[in-house]
Amino acid sequence: MRADVGVTPARRDRAFYEERRHKRTRRARLRRRALIGAAAAVAVAALGTGVGFAGSSDRIAAGVSVAGVDVGGMTVEEATRTLERRAAALAAQPVAFTGGEQRFLLTAAQLGVTADWDAAVEQALERGDGFILFRGFKRLGLRVSGADVQPSGVADAATVEQRVRRLARAIDLEAAEAAITLDGLEPVVSPARTGRLLDRDRAAVVIVAALAALERTGSVPLPVAVAEPEVTAAALQPVAAQVRTVLSAPVSLTHGKTRLSIGPAKLAKLLLLPSGGSKELGIGGEAAERYLSGLAKAIDRPPLDAGFTLTASGRPRVVAAREGRTLDIDATRTELLAAALVAAPGGRTAPLAVETAQPKRTTEEAKAMGIVGVVGSYTTTYGGDPNRIHNVQLVSKLIDDHLIPPGALFSFNETTGERNADKGFLEAPVIINGELQTGLGGGVCQVSTTVFNAAFEAGLSIEARTNHALYISHYPLGRDATVNYPDTDLVFKNDTGHWLWLRAFVDSSSLTINLYGTPVDREVVVETSPLEVTGKPPVDKVGEPDRYVGEKWVEDPGEPARSVSVRRIVYAANGNVLYDTVWYSGYRAEPKIVHVGTKPKPQEPKPTEGGGSQGGGSQGGGSQGGGSQSGGSTQPPETQPPAETQPPPATTGGDPPSPPA
């Protein structure tokens, strides 16, 4: 490095760098000034351009059109008038609309379609509007690129909707799938067809927009959806070949030794041919259902449990069980079609699909139940009004043919269920709260009493029995049994070790209950006490205002309260005592009904004065003689109570009927 005279190296370097810094600062200052100047020039130019192209805000910018009509430079009023004139001229000119393969001509006047020109012109004005500087630039851009405003259409919705419906009826075409029909016994394949469907909502928008526009050239396509079929004729050709095979020869259905032949003409009616989008061949339809249902009716039978009947000599005999069977219609349908699709004549046979159902009680099980003879029996006679007889017969049917397992309890109420009008029970005389009344099911206790006595005589264990509230003479003494659903029941136990079979035999005047099973040779000894009177009947007096006091008559003599006891001793075959039971039965008194007169008696006339005061000088000798013989005192005659008189025939009630259960 060369050293200048009088300048040290350090000073020389500092001066050098300062000079360079001053130069850079001057250059930057000059650049800023140039940029500011250029920006100012651009701003001035832009301002001039904006102002130059801004134009008047009352006029629509050049390059703007409405519905294809140039309205640039026009005022709002001028543009609106221009557009309305054009629209009026076109209102009767049709627009062509196409849908499917058809063409429809519609006019704005027909549908009452107009355009909202006021709103459209306002939009056109806004396209070139704004602050003066920006408006100029917007309008400059519109001069270059242009802008078209489409008016919104206005129409009567109901009128347009009605017209669209008419168009839809003309355009819509349901798609048709290929199908197979029969010409005699020959299958015919019908070709498929493409469908179409007018989109009604979109079509209404398209129609109104097209009629509101000012263009009438060309045609406007309507929105139509196309529906292609899923099954073609080609897809059904193999199925048609199957149909020919099915109808080529008869088909046989077999079940055991039974054989049914179905000829081609009958098979044709049973076939379910492909249609509606199906490609499958089947057995079905109304004719097939009738045929298969007829087969089921002939074949179906429920299983029959082994049961019991009585021989001519009255001994029980086992009725054999029977297997049930049911035709499986769907499986038979499948078997029939499979056989019909076999071309070889020897293979066109199908077995009927039959399902079997086993009985719940087999013949062997019934034989093992030990029902071989009579274990207990009892008969009662009955009468009464027709309703009571009806009830006796009805409840007898409800308990008849009832099986009682070994060790099980027989409940009268559980066996018959509630005895109501829905089951057919009628109103008849019945004891309610200790009084004879008319109620639903009168006569049922005739049956319960007979059942009780059959079990009583059989020596079975009686678990529940209740006597009637009133004494009934035609029932065995102390051995009546009343029931009332659900609280008062008759219950006995089958303690024989074998099954019991209860049978009820009823005719117009008698009822017999038999218990069949295995006789166990029990001895039944019965001790019945005399029927004792335990209380007099209460007297119910009935006042009779038309009868005089002292007159009375008895309508019903009533019944006294009574009681009786029955002892039953049951001995087993080996002589051991099984049961020693006493039943006490108490019966309420029935009131004596006495009618008494309540009408006061008329007063007797008073005696004439002086008739008895002469000492024998008159004809009233009784008075005189009595006076002298009695020592001067007169005694009144003894008053006797009036005798019970009978009412007139019109009020006689007659003998009361025996109160039925």
Short mmCIF file of C-alpha atoms in Angstrom, two decimals, residues 367-372 375 403-408 460 493-501 516-520 522:
data_model
loop_
_atom_site.label_atom_id
_atom_site.label_comp_id
_atom_site.label_asym_id
_atom_site.label_seq_id
_atom_site.Cartn_x
_atom_site.Cartn_y
_atom_site.Cartn_z
CA LYS A 367 -103.29 -97.66 27.79
CA ALA A 368 -100.89 -97.10 30.68
CA MET A 369 -103.23 -94.57 32.31
CA GLY A 370 -105.29 -97.38 33.80
CA ILE A 371 -108.75 -96.17 32.84
CA VAL A 372 -110.55 -99.51 32.79
CA VAL A 375 -114.53 -95.78 40.30
CA LEU A 403 -108.89 -86.19 32.63
CA ILE A 404 -107.47 -85.92 36.16
CA PRO A 405 -103.83 -87.03 36.64
CA PRO A 406 -102.83 -89.15 39.66
CA GLY A 407 -102.33 -86.99 42.73
CA ALA A 408 -103.90 -83.94 41.04
CA LEU A 460 -111.80 -89.78 47.18
CA LYS A 493 -108.10 -85.10 44.96
CA ASN A 494 -107.36 -88.06 42.73
CA ASP A 495 -105.62 -90.27 45.28
CA THR A 496 -106.16 -93.57 43.43
CA GLY A 497 -102.65 -93.73 41.96
CA HIS A 498 -104.10 -93.85 38.44
CA TRP A 499 -105.73 -91.41 36.06
CA LEU A 500 -109.43 -90.56 36.39
CA TRP A 501 -111.74 -89.80 33.48
CA TYR A 516 -113.63 -93.95 35.37
CA GLY A 517 -110.21 -95.27 36.32
CA THR A 518 -108.69 -98.26 38.04
CA PRO A 519 -111.09 -99.54 40.71
CA VAL A 520 -109.35 -99.60 44.09
CA ARG A 522 -112.67 -98.92 48.66
#
